[in-house]
mmCIF file of C-alpha atoms in Angstrom:
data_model
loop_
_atom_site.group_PDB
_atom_site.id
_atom_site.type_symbol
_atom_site.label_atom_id
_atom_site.label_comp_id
_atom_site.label_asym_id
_atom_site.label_seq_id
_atom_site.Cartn_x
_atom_site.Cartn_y
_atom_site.Cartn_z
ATOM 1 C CA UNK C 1 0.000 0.000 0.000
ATOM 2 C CA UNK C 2 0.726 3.568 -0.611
ATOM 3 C CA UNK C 3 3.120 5.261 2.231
ATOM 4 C CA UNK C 4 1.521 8.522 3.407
ATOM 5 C CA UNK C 5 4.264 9.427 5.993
ATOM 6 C CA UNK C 6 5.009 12.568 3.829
ATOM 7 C CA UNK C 7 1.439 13.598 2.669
ATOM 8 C CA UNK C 8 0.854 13.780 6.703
ATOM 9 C CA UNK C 9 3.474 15.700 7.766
ATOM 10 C CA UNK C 10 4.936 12.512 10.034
ATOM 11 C CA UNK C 11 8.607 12.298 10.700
ATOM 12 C CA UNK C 12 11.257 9.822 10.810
ATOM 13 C CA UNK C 13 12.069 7.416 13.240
ATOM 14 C CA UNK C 14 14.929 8.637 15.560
ATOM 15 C CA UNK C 15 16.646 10.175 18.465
ATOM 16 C CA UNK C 16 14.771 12.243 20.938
ATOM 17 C CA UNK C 17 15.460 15.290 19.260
ATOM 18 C CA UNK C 18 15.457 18.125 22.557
ATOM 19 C CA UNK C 19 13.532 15.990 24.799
ATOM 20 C CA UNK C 20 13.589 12.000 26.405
ATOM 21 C CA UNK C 21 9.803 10.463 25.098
ATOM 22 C CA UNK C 22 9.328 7.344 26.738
ATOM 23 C CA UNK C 23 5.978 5.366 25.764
ATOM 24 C CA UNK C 24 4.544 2.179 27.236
ATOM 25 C CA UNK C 25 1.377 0.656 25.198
ATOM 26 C CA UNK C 26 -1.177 -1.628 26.169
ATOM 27 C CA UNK C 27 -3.752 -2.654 23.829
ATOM 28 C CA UNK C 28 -5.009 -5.527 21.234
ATOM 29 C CA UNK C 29 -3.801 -6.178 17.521
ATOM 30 C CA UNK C 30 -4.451 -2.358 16.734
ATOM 31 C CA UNK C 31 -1.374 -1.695 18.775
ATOM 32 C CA UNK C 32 0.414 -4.974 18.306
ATOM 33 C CA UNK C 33 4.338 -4.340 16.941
ATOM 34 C CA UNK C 34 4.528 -8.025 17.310
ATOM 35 C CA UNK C 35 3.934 -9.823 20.617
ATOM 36 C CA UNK C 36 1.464 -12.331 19.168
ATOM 37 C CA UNK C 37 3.952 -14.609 17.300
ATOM 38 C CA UNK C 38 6.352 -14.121 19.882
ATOM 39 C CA UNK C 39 4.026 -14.999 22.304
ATOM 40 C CA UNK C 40 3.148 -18.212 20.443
ATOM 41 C CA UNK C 41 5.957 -18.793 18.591
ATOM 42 C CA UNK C 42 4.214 -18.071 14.795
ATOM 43 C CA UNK C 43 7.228 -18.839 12.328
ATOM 44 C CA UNK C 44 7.044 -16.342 9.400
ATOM 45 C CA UNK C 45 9.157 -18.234 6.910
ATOM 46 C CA UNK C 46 12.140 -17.375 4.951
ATOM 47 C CA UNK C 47 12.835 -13.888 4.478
ATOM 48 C CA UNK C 48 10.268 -13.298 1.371
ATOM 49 C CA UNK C 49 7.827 -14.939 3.407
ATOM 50 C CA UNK C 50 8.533 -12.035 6.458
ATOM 51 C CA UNK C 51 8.212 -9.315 3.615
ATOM 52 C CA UNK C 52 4.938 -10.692 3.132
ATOM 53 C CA UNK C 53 4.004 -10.346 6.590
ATOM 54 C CA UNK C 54 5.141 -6.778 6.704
ATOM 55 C CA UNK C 55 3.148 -5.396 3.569
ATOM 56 C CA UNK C 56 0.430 -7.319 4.899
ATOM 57 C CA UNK C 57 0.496 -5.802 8.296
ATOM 58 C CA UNK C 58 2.384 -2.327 7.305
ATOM 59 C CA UNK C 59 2.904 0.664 9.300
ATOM 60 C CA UNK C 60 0.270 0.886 12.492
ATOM 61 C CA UNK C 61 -0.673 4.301 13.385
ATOM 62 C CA UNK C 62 1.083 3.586 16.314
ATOM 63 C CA UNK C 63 4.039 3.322 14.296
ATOM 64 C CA UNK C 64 3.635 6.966 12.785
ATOM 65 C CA UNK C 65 3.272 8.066 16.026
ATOM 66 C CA UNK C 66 6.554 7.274 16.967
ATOM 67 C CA UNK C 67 8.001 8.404 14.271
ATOM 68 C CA UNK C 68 6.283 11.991 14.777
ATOM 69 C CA UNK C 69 7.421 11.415 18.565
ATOM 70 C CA UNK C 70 10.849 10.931 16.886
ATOM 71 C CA UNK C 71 11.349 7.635 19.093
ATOM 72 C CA UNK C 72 12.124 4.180 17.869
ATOM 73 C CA UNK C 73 9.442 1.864 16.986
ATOM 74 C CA UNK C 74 7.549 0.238 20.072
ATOM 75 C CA UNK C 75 9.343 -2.807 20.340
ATOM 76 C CA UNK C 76 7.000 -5.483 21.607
ATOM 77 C CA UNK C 77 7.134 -6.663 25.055
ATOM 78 C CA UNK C 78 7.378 -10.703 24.234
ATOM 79 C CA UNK C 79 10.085 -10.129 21.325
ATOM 80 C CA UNK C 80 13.326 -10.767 23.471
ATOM 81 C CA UNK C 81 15.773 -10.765 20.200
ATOM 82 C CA UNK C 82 16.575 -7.286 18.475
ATOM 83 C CA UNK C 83 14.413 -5.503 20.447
ATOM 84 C CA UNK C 84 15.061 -2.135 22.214
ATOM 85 C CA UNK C 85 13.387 -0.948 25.055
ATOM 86 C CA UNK C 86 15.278 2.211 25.734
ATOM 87 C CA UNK C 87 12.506 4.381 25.092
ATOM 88 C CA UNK C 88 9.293 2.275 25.104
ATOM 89 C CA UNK C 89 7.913 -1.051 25.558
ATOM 90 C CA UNK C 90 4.618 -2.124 23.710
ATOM 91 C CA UNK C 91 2.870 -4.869 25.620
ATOM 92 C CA UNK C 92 -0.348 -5.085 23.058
ATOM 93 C CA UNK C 93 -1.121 -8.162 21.226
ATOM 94 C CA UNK C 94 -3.196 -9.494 19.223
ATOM 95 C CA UNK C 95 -7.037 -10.834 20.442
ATOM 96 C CA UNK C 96 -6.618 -9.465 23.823
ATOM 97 C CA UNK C 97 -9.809 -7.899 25.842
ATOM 98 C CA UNK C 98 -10.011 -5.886 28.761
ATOM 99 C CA UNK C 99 -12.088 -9.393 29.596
ATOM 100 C CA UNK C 100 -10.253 -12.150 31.908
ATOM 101 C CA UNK C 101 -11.938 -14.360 28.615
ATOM 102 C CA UNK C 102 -8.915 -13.401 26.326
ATOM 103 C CA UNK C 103 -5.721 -14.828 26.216
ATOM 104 C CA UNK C 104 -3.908 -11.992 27.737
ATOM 105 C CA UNK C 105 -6.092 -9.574 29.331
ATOM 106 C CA UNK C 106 -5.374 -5.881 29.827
ATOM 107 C CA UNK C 107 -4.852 -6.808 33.481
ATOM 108 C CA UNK C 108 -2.331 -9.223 32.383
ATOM 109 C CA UNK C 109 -0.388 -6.692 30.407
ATOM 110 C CA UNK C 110 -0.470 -4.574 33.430
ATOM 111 C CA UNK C 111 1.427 -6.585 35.389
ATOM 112 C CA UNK C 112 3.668 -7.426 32.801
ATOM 113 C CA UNK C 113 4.965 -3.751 32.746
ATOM 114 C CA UNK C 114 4.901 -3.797 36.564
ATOM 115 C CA UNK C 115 7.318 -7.062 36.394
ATOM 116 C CA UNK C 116 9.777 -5.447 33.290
ATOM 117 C CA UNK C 117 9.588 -2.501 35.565
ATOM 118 C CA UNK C 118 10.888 -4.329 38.509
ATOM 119 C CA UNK C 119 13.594 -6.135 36.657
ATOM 120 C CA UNK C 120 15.020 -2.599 35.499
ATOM 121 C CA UNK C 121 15.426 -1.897 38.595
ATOM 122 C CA UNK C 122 17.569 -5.110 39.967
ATOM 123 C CA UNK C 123 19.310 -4.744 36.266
ATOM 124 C CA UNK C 124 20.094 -1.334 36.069
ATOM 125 C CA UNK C 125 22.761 -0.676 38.346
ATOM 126 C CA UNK C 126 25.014 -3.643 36.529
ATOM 127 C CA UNK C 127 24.680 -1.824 33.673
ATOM 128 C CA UNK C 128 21.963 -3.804 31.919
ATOM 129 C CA UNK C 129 18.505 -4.392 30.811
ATOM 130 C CA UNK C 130 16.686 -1.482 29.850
ATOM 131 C CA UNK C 131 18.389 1.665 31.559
ATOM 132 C CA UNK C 132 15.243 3.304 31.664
ATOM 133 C CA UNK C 133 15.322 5.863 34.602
ATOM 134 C CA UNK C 134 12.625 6.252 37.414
ATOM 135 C CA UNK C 135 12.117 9.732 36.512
ATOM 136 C CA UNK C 136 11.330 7.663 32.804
ATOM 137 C CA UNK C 137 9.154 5.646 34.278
ATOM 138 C CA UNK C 138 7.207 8.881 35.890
ATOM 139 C CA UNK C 139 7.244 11.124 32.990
ATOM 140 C CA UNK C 140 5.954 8.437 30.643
ATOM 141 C CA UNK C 141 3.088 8.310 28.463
ATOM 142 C CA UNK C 142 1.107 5.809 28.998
ATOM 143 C CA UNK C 143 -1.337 4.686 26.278
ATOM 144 C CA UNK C 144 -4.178 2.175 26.269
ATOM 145 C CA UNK C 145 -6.115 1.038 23.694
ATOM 146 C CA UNK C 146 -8.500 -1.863 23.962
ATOM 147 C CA UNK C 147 -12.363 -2.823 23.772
ATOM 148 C CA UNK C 148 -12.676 -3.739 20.336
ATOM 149 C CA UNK C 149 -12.572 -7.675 21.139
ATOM 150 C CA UNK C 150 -14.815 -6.673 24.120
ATOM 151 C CA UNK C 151 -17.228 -5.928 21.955
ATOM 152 C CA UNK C 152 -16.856 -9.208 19.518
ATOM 153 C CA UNK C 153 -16.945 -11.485 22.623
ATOM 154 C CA UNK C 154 -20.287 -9.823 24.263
ATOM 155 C CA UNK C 155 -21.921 -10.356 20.713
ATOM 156 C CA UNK C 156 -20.764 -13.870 20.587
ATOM 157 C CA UNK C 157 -21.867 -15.004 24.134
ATOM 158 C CA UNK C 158 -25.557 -14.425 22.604
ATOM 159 C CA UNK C 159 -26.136 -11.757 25.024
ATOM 160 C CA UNK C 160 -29.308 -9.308 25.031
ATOM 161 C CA UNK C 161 -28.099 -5.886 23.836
ATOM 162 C CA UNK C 162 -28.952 -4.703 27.966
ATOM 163 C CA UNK C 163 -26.676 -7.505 28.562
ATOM 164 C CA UNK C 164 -24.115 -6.663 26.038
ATOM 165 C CA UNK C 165 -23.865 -2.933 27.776
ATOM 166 C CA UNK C 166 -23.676 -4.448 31.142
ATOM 167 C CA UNK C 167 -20.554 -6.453 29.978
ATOM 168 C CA UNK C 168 -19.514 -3.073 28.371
ATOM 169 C CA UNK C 169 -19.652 -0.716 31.308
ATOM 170 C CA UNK C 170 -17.569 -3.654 33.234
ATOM 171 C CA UNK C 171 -14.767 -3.509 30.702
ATOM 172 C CA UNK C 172 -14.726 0.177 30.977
ATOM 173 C CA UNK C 173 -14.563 0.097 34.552
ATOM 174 C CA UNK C 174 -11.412 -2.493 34.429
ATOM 175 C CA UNK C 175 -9.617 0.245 31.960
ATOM 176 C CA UNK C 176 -9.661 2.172 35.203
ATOM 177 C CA UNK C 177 -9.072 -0.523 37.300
ATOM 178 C CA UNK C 178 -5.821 -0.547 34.996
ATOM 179 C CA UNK C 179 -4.790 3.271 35.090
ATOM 180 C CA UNK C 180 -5.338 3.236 38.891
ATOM 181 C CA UNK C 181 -2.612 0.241 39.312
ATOM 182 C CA UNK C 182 -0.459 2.053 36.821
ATOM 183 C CA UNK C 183 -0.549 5.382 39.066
ATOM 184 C CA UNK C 184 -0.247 3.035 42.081
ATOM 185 C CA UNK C 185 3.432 2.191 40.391
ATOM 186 C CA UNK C 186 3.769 5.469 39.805
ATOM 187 C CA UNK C 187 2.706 6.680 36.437
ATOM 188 C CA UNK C 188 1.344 10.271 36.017
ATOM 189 C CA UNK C 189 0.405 10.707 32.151
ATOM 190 C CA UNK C 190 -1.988 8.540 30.659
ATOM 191 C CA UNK C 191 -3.248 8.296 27.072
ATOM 192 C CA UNK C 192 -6.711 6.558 26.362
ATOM 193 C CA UNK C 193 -8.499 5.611 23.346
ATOM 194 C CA UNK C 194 -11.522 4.708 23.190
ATOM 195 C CA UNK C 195 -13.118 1.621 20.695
ATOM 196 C CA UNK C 196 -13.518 1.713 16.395
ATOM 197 C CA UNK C 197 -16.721 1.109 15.327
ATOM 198 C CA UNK C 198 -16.171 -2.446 15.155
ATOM 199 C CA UNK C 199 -19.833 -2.434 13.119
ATOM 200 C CA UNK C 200 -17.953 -0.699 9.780
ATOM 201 C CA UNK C 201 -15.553 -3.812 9.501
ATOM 202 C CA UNK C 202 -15.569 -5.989 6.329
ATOM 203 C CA UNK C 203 -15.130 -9.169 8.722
ATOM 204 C CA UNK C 204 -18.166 -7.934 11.091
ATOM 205 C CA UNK C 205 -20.301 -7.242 8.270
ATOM 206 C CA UNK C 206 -19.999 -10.257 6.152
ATOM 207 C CA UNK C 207 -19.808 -12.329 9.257
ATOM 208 C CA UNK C 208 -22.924 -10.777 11.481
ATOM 209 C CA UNK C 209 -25.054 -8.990 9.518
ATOM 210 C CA UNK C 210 -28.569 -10.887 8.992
ATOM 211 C CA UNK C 211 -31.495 -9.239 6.667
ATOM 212 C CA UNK C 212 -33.040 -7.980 9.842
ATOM 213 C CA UNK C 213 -29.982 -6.287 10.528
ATOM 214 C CA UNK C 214 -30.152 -2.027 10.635
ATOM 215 C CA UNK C 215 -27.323 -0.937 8.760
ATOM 216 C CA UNK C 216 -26.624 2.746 9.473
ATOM 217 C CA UNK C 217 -25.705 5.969 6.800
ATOM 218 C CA UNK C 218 -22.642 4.517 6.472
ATOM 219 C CA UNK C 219 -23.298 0.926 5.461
ATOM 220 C CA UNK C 220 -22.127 -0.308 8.684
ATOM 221 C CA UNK C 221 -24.009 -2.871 11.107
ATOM 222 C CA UNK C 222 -26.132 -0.147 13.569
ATOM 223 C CA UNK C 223 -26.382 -2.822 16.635
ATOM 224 C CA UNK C 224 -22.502 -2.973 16.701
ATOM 225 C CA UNK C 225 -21.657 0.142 16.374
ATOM 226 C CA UNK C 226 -24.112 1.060 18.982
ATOM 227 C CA UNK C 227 -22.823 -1.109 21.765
ATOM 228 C CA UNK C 228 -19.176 0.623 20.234
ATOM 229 C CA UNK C 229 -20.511 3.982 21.623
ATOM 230 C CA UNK C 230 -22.298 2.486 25.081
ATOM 231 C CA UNK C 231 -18.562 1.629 25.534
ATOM 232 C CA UNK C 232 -17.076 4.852 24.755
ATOM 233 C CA UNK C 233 -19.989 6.160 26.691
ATOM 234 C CA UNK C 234 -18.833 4.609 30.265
ATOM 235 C CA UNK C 235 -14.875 5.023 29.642
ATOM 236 C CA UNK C 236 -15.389 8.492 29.052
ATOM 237 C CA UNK C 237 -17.186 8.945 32.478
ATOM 238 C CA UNK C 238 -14.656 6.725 33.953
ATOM 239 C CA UNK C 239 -11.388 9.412 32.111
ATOM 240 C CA UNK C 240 -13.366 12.102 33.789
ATOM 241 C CA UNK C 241 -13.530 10.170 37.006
ATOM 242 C CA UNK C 242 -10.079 9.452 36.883
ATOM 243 C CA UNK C 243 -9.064 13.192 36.060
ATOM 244 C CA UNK C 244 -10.981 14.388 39.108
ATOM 245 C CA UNK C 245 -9.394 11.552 41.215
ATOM 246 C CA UNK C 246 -5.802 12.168 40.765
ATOM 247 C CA UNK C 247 -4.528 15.532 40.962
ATOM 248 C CA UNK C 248 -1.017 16.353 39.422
ATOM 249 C CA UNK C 249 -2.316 13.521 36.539
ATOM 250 C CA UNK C 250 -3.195 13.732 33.378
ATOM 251 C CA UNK C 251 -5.632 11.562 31.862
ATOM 252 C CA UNK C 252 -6.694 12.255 28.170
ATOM 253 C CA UNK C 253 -9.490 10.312 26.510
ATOM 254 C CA UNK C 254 -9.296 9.940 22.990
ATOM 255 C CA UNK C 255 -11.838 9.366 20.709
ATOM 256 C CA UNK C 256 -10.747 6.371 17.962
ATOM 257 C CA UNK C 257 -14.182 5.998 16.958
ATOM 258 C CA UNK C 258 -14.659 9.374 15.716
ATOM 259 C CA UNK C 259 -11.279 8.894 14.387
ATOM 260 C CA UNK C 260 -11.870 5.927 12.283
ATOM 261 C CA UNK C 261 -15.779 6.702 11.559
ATOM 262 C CA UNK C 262 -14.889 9.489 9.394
ATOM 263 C CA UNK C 263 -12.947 7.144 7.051
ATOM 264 C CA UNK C 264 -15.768 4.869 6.529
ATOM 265 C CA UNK C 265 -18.510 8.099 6.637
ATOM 266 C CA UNK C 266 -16.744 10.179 4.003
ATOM 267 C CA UNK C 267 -14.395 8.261 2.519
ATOM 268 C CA UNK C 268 -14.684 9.549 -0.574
ATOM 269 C CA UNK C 269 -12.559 13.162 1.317
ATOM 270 C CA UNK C 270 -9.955 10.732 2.025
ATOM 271 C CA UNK C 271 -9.409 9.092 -1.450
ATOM 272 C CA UNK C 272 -10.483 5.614 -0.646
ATOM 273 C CA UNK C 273 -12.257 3.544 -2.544
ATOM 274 C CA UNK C 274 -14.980 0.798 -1.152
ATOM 275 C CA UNK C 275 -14.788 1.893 2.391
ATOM 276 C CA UNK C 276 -16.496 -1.388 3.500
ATOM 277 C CA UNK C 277 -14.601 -3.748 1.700
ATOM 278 C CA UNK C 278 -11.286 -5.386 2.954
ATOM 279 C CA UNK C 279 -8.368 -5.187 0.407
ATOM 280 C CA UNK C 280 -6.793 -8.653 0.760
ATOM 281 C CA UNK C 281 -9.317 -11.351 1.080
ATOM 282 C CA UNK C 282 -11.760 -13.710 -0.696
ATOM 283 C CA UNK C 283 -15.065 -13.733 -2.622
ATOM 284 C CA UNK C 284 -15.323 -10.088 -3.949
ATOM 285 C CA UNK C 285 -17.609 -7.102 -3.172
ATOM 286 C CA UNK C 286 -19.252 -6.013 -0.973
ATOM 287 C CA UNK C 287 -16.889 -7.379 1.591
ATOM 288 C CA UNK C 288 -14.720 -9.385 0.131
ATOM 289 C CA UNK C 289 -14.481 -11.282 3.352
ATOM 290 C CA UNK C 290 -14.823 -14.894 3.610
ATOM 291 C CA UNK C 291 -14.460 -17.050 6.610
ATOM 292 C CA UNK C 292 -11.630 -19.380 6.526
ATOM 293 C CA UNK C 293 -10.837 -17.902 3.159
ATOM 294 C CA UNK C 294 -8.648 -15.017 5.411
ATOM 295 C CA UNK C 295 -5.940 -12.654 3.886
ATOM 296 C CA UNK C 296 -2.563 -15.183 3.923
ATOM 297 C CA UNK C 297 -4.520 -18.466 2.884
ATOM 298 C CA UNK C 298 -4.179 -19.237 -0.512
ATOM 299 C CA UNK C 299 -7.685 -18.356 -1.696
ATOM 300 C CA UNK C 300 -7.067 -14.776 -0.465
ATOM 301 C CA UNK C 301 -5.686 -12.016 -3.044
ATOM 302 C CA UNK C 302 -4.865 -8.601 -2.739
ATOM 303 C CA UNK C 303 -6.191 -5.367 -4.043
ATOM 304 C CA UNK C 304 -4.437 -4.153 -7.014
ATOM 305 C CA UNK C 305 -1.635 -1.945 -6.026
ATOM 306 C CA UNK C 306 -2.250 1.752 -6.018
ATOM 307 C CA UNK C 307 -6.093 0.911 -4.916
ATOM 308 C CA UNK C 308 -6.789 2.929 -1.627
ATOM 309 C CA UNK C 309 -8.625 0.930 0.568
ATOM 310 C CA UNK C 310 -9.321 1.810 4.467
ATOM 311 C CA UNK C 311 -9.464 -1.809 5.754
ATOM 312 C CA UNK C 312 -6.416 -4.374 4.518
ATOM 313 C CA UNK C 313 -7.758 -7.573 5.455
ATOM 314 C CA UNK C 314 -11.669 -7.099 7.087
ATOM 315 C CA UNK C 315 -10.369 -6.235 10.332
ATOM 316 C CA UNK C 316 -6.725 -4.100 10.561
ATOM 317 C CA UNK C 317 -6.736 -1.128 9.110
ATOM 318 C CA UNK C 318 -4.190 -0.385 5.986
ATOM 319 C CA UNK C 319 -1.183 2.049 6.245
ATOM 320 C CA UNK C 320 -2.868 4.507 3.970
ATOM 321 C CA UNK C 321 -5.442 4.573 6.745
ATOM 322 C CA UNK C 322 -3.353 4.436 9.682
ATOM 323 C CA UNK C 323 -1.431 7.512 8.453
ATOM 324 C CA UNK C 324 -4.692 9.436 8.569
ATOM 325 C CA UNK C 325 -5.459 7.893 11.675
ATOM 326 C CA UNK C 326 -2.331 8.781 13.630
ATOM 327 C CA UNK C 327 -2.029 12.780 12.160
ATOM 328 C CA UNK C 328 -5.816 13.219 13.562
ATOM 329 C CA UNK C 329 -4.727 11.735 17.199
ATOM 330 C CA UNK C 330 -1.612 13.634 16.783
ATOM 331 C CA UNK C 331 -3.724 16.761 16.236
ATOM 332 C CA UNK C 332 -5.767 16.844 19.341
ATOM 333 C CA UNK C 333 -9.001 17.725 17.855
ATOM 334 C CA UNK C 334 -10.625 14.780 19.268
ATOM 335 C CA UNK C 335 -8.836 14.146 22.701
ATOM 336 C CA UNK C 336 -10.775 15.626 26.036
ATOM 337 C CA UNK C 337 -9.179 17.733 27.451
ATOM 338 C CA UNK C 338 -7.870 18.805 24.353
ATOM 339 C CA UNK C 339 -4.591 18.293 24.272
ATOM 340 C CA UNK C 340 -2.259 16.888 22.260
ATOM 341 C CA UNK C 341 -0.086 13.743 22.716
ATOM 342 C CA UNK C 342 3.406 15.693 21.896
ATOM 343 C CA UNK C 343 3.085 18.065 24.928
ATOM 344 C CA UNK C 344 2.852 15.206 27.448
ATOM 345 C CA UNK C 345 6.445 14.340 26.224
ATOM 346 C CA UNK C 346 7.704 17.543 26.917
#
């Protein structure tokens, strides 16, 4: 896919320039630099077979963040070989859920950074491990950005929607549950995002919509996106709680779902093509989203190159889209209280 590092006014990768940015990130696989086949040992092949995997994935907006931030790339947590945690350590991966249901849980990553925390501190004075400083640790940013599978899981349990936004306004809850153990360890800047709508995906679409089913202006599935916002609804309250409860914090709440919405609402502004239909994948409009017929099987093919789609393969977003996505966080139009994700570096 197109890069659109330029067109967005993103930098590149590097030192710190006149400040020290330190980032930890917890999350699911819209975050994830690569934990999940560390975690579970995926082999990517040869090196033509990695290449693959990169194009397929691309840059995450996370990734153009850092490079705005001028910082290395997030280095996933689980990746012990070639990675450098010197600035940041990304403990997202792939299918986790604020929910204990997931593999690993937001509270799991939590205490994940507590532990790599506590090891820099035995390793430091030999010289080793991380280096990163206490006053690091404090001056941090810490970002979190989860609730998508939260969302999937509710659905597939065959709740009722009252249900579904009970289950919601839990998960929201355990975000804060989250932040106030981070503070606890001593973390004073925290970055939230709240949830996609999950409803606009190729994969949720060809995969959960039924006749019955209200699509929205958009084309996306209403009842999804709706339990989307009941989510964003509660973690907002519980950002403002937060704010209020810690004084000398900072806790922004960021709104993803505005973020991403606008791609998929007026798409056409953006350049792209089919908002609502994955790029790589099987079986054609309007989704082109097939199950077990997934981008990387060989039934799956790729948009043509040049072809500016906003969702790769009927879940991730592509790097055309995640370069949009990262210059509006970056901008701090949609973050409450408006601010913008630079100044807590400085």
């Amino acid at each position: 896919m197109r890069r659109l590092g330029v067109d967005c006014g993103l930098g590149s990768p590097g030192g710190a320039g006149g400040g020290r940015c330190v980032v930890f990130n917890f999350g699911d696989s819209n975050s994830d630099t690569g934990s999940l086949p560390a975690a579970f040992g995926f082999y990517l092949g040869p090196p033509a077979g990695r290449r693959f995997f990169r194009r397929q994935t691309g840059r995450l907006y996370i990734d153009f963040i850092a490079e705005k931030l001028k910082i290395s790339y997030l280095s996933p947590y689980m990746e012990s070989s070639g990675s450098n945690f010197t600035s940041s350590a990304n403990f997202a991966v792939a299918g986790a859920a604020v929910s204990e249901k997931s593999a690993i849980p937001l509270g799991t990553q939590v205490n994940q950074f507590l532990h790599f925390k506590n090891r820099t501190r035995e390793l430091r004075p030999r010289g080793t491990g991380s280096m990163i400083r206490e006053r690091d640790f404090r001056d941090a940013v810490y970002s979190i950005d989860i609730g998508q599978n939260d969302v999937t899981l509710a659905f597939l349990a065959n709740l009722t929607l009252p249900d579904v936004e009970r289950e919601l306004a839990a998960a929201a809850a355990r975000v804060g549950d989250a932040v106030r153990a981070l503070h606890e360890s001593g973390a004073r800047k925290f970055w939230v995002y709240n949830t996609g709508p999950i409803g606009c995906l190729p994969q949720t679409l060809a995969l959960r919509w039924r006749p019955r089913d209200e699509l929205d202006a958009a084309g996306c599935l209403a009842v999804y996106n709706a339990a989307a916002r009941s989510f964003n609804a509660e973690l907002a309250a519980v950002c403002r709680r937060l704010g209020a409860e810690y004084d000398g914090a900072t806790v922004v709440c960021t709104d993803m779902y505005g973020v991403k919405y606008e791609l998929f609402a007026d798409h056409g502004r953006y350049g792209f093509e089919r908002p609502l239909m994955a790029c790589c994948g099987h079986g054609g409009p309007p989704y082109n989203y097939a199950n077990l017929k997934t981008c990387g099987q060989p039934t799956a093919t790729a948009c043509p190159e040049g072809e500016r789609h906003v969702v790769w393969d009927g879940v991730h977003y592509t790097e055309d889209a995640n370069a949009i996505v990262a210059a509006k966080i970056l901008s701090g139009d949609f973050s409450t209280p408006r601010t913008k994700l630079e100044a807590l570096c400085n």
